[in-house]
Backbone as a ProteinNet text record, in pm:
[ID]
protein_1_A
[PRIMARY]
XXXXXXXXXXXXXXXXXXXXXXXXXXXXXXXXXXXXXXXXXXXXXXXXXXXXXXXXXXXXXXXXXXXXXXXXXXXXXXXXXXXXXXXXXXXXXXXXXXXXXXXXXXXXXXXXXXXXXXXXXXXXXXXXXXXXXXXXXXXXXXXXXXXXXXXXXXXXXXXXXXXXXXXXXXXXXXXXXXXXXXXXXXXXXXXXXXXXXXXXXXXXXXXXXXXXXXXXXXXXXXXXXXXXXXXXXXXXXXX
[TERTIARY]
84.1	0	88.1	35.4	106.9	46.4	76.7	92.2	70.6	-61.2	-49.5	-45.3	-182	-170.7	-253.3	-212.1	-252.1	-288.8	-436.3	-453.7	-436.3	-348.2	-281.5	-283.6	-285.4	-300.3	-182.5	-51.4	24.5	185.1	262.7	378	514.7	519.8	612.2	766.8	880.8	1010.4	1121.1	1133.6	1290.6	1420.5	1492.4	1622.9	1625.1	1567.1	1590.8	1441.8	1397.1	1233.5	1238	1324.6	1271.2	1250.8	1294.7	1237.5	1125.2	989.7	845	770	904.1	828.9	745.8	743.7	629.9	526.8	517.5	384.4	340.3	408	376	291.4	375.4	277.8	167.3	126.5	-39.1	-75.3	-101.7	-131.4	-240.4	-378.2	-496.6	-421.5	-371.8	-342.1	-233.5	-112.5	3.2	16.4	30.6	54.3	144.3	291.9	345.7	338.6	403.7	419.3	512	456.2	538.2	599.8	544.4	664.7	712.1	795.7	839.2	955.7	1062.8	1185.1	1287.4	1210.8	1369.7	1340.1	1421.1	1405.6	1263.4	1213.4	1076.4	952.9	876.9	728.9	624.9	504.9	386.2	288.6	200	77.5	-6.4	8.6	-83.6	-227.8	-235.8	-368.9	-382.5	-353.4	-308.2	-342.1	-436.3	-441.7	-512.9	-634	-732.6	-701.3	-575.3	-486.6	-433.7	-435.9	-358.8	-226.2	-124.8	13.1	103.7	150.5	250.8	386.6	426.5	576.3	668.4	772.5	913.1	1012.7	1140	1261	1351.7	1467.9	1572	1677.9	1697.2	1883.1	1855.4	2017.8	2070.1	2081.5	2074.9	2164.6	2083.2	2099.4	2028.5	1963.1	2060.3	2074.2	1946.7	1964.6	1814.7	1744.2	1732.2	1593.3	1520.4	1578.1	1552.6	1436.6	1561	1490.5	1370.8	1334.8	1234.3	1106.6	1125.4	1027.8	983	1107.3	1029.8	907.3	980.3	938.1	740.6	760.6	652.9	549.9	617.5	518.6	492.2	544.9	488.6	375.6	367.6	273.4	161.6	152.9	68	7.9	-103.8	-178.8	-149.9	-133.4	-127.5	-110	-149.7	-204.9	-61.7	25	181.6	277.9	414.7	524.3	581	631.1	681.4	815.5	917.9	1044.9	1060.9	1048.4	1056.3	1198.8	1196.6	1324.7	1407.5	1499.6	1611	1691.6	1754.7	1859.1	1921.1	2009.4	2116.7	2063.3	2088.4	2074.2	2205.6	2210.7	2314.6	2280.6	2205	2138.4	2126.9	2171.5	2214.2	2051.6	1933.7	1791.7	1728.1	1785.8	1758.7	1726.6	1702.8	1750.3	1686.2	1720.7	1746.6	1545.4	1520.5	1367.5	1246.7	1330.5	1305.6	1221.6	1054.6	1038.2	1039	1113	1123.1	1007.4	983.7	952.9	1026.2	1078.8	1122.7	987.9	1105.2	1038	1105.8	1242.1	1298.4	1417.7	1446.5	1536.7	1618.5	1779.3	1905.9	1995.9	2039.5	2173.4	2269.7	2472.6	2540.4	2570	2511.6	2566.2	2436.4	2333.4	2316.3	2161.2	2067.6	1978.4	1858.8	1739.4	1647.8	1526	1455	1279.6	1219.8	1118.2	1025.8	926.7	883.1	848.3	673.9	613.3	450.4	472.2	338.9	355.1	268.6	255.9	261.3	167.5	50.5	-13.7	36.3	54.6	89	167.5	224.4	343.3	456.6	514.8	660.6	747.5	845.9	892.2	936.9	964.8	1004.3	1158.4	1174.4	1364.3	1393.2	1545.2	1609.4	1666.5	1671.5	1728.6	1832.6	1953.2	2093.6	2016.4	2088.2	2022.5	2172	2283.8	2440	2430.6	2481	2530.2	2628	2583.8	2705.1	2656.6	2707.7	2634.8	2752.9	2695.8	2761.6	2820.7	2917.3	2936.3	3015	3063.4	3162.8	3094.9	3073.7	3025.8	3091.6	3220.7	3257.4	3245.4	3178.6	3141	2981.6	2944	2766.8	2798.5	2870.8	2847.7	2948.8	3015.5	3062	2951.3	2914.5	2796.1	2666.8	2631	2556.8	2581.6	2682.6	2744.1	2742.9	2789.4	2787.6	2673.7	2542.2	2432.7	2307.3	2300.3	2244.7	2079.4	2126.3	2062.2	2018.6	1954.1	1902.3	1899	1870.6	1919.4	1997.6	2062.1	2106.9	2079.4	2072.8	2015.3	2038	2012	2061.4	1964	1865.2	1767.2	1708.8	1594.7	1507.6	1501.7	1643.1	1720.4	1626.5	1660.1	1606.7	1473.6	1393.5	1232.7	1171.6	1256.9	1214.5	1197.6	1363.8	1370.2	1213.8	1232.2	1145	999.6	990.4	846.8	762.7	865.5	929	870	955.5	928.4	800.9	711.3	581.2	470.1	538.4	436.5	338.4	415.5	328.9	376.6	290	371.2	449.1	540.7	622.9	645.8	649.9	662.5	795.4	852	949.8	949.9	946.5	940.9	1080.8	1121.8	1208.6	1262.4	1276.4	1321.4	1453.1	1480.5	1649.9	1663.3	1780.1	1851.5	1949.3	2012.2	2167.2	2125.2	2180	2138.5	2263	2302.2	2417.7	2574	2544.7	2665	2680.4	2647.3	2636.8	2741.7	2809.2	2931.5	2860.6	2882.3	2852	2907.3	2869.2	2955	3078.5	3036.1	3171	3100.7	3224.4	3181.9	3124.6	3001.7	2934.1	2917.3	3013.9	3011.3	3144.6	3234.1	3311.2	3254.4	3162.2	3056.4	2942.8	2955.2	2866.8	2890.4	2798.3	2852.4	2845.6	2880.8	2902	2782.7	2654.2	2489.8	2500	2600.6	2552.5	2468.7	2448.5	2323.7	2469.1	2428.9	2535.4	2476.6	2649.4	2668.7	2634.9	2578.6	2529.6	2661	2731	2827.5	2960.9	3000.6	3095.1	3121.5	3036.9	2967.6	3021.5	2928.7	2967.9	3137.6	3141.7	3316.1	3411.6	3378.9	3444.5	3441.4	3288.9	3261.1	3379.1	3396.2	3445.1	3594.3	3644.9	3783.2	3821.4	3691	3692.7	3575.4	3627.6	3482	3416.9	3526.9	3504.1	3376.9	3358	3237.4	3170.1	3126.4	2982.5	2892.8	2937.6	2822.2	2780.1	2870.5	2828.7	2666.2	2744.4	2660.2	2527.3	2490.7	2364.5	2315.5	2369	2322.6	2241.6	2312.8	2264.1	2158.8	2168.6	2070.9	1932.1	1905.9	1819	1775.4	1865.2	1834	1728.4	1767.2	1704.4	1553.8	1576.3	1433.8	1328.2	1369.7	1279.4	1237.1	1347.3	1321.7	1213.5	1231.3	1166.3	984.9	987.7	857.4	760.9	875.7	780.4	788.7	822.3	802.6	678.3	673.5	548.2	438.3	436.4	359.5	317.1	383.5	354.9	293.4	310.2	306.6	157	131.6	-43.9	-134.2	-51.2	-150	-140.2	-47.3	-40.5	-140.6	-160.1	-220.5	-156.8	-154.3	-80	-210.6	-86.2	-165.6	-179.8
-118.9	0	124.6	220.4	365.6	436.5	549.2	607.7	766.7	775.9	997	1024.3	994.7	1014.4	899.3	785.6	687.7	750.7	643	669.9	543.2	542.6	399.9	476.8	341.8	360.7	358.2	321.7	298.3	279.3	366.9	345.8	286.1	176.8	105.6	121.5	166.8	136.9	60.3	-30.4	-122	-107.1	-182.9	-125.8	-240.8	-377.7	-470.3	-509.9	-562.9	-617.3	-716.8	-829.9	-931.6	-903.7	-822	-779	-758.2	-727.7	-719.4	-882.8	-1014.4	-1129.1	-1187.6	-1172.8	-1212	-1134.7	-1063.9	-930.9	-975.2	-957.9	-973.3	-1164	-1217.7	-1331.4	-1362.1	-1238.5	-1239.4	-1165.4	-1102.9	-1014.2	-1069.6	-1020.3	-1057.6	-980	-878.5	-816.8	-769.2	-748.3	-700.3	-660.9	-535.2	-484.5	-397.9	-423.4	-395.1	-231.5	-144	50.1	70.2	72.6	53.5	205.6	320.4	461.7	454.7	361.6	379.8	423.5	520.2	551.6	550.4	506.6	530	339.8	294.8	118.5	69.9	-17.4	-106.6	-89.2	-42.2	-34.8	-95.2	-135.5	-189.9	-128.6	-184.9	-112.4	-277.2	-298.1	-413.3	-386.5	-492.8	-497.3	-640.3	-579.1	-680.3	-662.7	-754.3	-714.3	-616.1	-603.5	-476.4	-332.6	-325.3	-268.9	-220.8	-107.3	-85.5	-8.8	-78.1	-37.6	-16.3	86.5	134.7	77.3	-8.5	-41.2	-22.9	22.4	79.3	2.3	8.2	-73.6	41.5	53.8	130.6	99.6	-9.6	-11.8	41.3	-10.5	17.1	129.8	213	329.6	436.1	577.9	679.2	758.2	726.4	859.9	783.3	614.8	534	558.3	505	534.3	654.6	785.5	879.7	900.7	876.8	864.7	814.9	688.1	607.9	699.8	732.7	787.3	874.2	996.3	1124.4	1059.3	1016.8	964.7	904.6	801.9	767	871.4	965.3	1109.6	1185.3	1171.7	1281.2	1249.5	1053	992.1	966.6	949.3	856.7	996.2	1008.6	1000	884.8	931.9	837.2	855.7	767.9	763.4	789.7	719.6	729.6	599.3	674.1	589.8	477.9	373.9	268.3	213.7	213.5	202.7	40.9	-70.2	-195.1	-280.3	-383	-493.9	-555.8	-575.5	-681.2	-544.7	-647.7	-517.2	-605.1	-580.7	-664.2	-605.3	-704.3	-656.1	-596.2	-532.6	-475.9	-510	-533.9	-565.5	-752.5	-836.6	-949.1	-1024.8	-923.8	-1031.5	-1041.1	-989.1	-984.5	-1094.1	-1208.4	-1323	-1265.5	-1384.2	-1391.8	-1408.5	-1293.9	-1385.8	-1262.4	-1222.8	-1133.8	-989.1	-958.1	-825.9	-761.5	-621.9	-516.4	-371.4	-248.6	-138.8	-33.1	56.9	191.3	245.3	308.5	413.3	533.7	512.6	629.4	580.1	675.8	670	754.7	731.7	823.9	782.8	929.9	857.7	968.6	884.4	951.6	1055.2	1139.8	1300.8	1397.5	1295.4	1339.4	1387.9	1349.5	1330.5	1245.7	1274.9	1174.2	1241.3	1094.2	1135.4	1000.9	1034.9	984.1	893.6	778	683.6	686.6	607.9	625.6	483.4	445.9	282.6	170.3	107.7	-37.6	-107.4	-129.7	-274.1	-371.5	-485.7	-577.5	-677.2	-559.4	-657.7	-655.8	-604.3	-601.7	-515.2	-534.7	-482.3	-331.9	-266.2	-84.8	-107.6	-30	-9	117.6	140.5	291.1	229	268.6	221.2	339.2	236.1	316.6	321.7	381.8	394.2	459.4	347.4	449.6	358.6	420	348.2	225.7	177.3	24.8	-114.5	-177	-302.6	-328.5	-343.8	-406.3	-564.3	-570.5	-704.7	-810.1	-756.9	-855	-789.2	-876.7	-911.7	-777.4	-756	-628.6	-481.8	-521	-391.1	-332.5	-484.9	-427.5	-401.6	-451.9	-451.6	-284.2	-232.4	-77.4	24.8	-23.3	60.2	51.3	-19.9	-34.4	43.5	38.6	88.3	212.7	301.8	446.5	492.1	429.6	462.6	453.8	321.7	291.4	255.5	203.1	169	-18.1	-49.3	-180.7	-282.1	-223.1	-264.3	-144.1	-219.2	-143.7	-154.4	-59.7	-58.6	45.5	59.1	191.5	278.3	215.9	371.6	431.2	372.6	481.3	596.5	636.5	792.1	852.7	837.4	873.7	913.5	759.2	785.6	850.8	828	947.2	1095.9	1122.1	1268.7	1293.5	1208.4	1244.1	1279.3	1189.3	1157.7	1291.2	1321	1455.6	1618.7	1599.5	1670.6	1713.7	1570.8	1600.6	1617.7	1592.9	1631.3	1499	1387.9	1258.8	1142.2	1116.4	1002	875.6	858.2	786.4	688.6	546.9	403	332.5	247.3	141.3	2.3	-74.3	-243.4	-275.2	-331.9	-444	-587.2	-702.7	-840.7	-817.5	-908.8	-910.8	-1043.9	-993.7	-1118.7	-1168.4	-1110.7	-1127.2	-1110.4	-1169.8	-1160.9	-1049.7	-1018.4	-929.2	-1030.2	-1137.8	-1232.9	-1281.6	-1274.2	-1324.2	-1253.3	-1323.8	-1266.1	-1268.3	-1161.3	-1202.2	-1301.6	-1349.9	-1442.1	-1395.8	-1265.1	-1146.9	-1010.6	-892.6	-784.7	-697.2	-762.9	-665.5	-557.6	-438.6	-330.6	-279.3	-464	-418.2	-436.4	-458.5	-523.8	-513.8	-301.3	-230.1	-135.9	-131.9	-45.1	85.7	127.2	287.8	373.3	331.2	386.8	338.6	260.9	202.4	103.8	11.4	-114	-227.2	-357.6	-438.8	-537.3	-575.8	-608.5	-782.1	-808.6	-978.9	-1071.1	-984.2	-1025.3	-1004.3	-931.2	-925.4	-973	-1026.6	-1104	-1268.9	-1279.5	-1416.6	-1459.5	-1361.6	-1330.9	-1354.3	-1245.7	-1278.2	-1440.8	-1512.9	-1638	-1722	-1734.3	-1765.2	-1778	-1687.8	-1666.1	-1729.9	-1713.5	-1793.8	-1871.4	-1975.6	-2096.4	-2152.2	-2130.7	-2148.4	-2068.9	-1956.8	-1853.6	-1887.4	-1977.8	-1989.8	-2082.9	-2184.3	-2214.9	-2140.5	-2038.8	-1923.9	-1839.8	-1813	-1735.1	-1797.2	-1929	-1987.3	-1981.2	-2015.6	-2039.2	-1931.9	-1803	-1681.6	-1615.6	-1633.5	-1646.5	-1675.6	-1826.5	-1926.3	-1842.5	-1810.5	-1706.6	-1579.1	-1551.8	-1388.7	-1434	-1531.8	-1569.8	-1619.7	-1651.5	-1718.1	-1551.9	-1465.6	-1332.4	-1227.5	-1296.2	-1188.3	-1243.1	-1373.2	-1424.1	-1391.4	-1378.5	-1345.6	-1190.4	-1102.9	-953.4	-982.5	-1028.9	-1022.6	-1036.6	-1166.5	-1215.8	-1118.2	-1079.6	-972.3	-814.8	-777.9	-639.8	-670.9	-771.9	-834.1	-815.7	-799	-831.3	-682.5	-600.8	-480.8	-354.6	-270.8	-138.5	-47.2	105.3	185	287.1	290.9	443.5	606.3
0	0	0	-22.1	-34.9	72.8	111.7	223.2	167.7	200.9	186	348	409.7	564.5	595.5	717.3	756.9	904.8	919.4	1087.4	1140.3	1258.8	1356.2	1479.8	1569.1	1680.5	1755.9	1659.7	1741.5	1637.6	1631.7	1557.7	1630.5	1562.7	1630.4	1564.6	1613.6	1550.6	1635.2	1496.6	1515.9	1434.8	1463.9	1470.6	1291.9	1282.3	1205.1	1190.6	1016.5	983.5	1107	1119.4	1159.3	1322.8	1374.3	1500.7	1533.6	1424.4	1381.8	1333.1	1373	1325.8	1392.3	1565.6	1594.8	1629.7	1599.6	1606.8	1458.5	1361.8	1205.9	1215	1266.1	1282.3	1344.6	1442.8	1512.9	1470.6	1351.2	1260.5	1217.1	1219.8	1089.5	997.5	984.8	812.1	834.5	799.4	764.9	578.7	566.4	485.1	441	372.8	320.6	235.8	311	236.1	169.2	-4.2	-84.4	-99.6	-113.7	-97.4	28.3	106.9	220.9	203.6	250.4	213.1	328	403.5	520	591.6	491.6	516.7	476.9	595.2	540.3	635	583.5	695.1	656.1	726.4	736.6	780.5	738.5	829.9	874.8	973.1	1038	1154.6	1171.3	1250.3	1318	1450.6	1575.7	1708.6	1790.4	1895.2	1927.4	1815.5	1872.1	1826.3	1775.8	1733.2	1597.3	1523.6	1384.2	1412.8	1358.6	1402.6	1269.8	1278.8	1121.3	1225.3	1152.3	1164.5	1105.7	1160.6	1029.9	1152.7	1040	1074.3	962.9	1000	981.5	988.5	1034.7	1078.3	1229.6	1285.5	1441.1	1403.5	1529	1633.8	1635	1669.5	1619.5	1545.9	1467.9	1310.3	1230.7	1206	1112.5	1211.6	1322.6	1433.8	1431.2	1414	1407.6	1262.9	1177.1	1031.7	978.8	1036.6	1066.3	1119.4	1207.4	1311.1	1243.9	1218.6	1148.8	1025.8	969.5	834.7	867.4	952.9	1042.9	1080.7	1143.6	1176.1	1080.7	1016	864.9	796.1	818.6	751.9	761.9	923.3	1013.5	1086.6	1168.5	1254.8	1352.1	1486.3	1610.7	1742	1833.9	1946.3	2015.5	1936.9	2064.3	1992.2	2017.8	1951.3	2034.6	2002.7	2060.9	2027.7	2082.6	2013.4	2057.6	2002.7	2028.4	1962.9	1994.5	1950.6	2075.4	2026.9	2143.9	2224.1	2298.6	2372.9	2464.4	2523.3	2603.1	2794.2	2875.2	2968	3034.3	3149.4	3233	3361.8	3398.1	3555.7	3486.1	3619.2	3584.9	3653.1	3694.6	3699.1	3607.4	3467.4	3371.3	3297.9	3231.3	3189.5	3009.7	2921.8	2778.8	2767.3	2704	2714.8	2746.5	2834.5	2952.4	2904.5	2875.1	2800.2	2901.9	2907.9	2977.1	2926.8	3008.6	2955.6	3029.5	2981.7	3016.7	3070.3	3216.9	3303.6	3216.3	3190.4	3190.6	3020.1	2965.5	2845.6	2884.5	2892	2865.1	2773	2719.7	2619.2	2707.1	2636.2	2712.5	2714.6	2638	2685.8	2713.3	2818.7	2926.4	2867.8	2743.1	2744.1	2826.8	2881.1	2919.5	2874.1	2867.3	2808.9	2900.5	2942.6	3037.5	2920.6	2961.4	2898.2	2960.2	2847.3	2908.6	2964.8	3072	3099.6	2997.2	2982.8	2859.5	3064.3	2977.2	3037	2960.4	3086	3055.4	3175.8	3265.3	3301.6	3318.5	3238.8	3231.8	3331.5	3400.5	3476.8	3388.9	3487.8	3445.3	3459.9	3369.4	3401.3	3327.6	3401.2	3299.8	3208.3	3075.9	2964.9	2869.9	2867.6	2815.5	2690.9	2660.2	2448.8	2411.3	2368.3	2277.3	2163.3	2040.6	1960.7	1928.6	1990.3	1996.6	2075.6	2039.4	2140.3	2236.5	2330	2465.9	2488.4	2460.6	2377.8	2498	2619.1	2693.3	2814.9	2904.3	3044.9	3146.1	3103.5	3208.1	3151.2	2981.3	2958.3	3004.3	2997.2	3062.4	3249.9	3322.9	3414.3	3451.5	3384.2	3383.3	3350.7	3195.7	3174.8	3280.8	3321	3424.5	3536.5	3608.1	3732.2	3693.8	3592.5	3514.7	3541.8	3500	3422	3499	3603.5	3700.9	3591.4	3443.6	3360.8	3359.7	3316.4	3375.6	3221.5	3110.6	2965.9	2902	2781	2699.3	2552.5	2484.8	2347.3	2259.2	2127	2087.4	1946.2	1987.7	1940.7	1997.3	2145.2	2173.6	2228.6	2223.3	2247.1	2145.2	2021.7	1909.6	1866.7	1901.5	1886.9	1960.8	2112.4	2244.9	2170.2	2116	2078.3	1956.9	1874.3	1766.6	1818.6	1899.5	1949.2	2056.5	2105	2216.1	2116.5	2013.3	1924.9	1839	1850.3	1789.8	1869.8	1978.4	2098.4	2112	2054.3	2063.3	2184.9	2246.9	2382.3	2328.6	2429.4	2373.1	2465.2	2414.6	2483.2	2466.7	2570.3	2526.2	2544.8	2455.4	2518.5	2416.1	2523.9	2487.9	2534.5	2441.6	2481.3	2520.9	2582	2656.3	2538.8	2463.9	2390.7	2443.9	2535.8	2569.8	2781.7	2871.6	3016.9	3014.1	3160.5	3216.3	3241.8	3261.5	3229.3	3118.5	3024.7	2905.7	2789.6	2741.1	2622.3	2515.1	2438	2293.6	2127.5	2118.5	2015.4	1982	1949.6	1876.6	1886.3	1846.9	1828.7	1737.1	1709.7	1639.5	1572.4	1658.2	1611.9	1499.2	1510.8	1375	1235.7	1307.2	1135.1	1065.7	1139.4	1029.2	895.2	852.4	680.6	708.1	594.4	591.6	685.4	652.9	682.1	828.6	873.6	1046	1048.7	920	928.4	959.2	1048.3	1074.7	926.4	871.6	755.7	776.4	744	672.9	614.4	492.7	402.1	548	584.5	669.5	763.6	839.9	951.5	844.4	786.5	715.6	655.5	615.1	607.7	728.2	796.6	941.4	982.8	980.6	1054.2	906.4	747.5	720.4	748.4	823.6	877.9	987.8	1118.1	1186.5	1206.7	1152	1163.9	1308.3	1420.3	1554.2	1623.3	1532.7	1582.2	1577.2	1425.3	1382.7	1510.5	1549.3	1660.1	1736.4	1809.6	1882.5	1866.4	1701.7	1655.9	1582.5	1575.3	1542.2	1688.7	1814	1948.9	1937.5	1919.1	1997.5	1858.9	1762.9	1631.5	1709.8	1731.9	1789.2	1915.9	2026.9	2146.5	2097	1984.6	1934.8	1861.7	1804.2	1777.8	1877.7	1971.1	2091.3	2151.8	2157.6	2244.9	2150.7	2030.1	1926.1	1938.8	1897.1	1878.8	2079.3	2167.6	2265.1	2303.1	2205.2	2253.4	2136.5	2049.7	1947.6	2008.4	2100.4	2197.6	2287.2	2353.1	2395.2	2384	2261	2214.8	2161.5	2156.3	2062.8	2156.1	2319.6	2443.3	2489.5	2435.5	2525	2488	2605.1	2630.6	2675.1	2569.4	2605.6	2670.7	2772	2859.6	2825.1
[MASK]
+++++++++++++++++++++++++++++++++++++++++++++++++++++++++++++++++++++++++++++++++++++++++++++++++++++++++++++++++++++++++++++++++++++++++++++++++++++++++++++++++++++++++++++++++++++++++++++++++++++++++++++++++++++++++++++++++++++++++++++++

């Protein structure tokens, strides 16, 4: 479908499409926005619910992009910055959907989060560009931040959202706990735009073949965390 001005109840942004796979799978209708220009969006209907979804790529600068793009289009009730995120607080476990009380990034931004029925415990949430990839970097950033996950857009959708004078939500799955290493570092293996590279990643695992189990484990981890924030987000009420 094409897009002049859509009315939704609820604009959701992620960092990656498949972060929208289990919401997209309790979907009566998911529909595909073909002038979409800042990555890939939908317009579905879930959960009582019509939700414009966009995906952008990691970090700020796409999150941002996304959103605006989103608000220009849509009519809506309030933004939702959703997907995975690593924990820093170790009661965290892999699985685990969280919601922001509170959003900071590091140079000292915060935006106050609406609450999400449902359930989910409240936490402060880091939002930097990078993933938190080794056990004593979450447990520093943590201690810094007195942040409970870490993640790296809803700095962004906060700001955007801030800006239109529209309320703004956060849910996120824990893919990764606070003891937990990451296969590898991630953040050597994005492209020019800041999207993490597929081909380079596969390259890298071709170099070292020792990774690749790692990285199917924690593959398999992200799909279990994804299909139950879907689960979740089908059941939720924003305030």
């Amino acid at each position: 479908m094409a897009t002049a001005e859509v009315a939704v109840d609820v604009v959701a942004v992620a960092a990656e499409a498949r972060e929208f796979a289990g919401l997209r799978r309790r979907a009566e209708e998911c529909t595909a926005v073909a002038d979409w220009q800042s990555g890939q969006a939908w317009v579905a209907q879930a959960g009582g619910l019509r939700w414009l979804l966009a995906a952008n790529g990691p970090g700020g600068r796409l999150a941002g992009l996304a959103t605006a793009e989103a608000l220009r289009k849509a009519r809506t009730a309030g933004v939702v910055s959703v997907g995975l995120c690593g924990a820093l607080d170790d009661r965290f476990e892999a699985g685990t959907v969280v919601q922001a009380g509170e959003v900071m990034d590091r140079r000292g931004g915060r935006w106050a989060a609406g609450r999400v029925q449902g359930g989910a415990p409240t936490v402060r949430v880091l939002s930097l560009d990078r993933v938190a990839v080794s056990r004593a970097e979450k447990r520093q950033l943590g201690a810094e931040s007195g942040a409970g996950i870490i993640e790296m857009e809803a700095a962004a959708v906060a700001a955007r959202a801030a800006e239109a004078g529209v309320p703004f939500y956060c849910l996120k799955a824990v893919s990764d706990g606070g003891d937990e290493e990451l296969p590898m570092d991630f953040n050597r293996y994005r492209d020019g735009a800041g999207r993490f590279s597929r081909v380079r990643i596969g390259a890298a695992c071709g170099l070292r073949p020792w990774l690749a189990p790692g990285l199917l484990r924690f593959d398999r981890q992200c799909r279990r965390c994804i299909d139950r924030l879907g689960e979740y987000l089908v059941h939720a009420r924003f305030d």
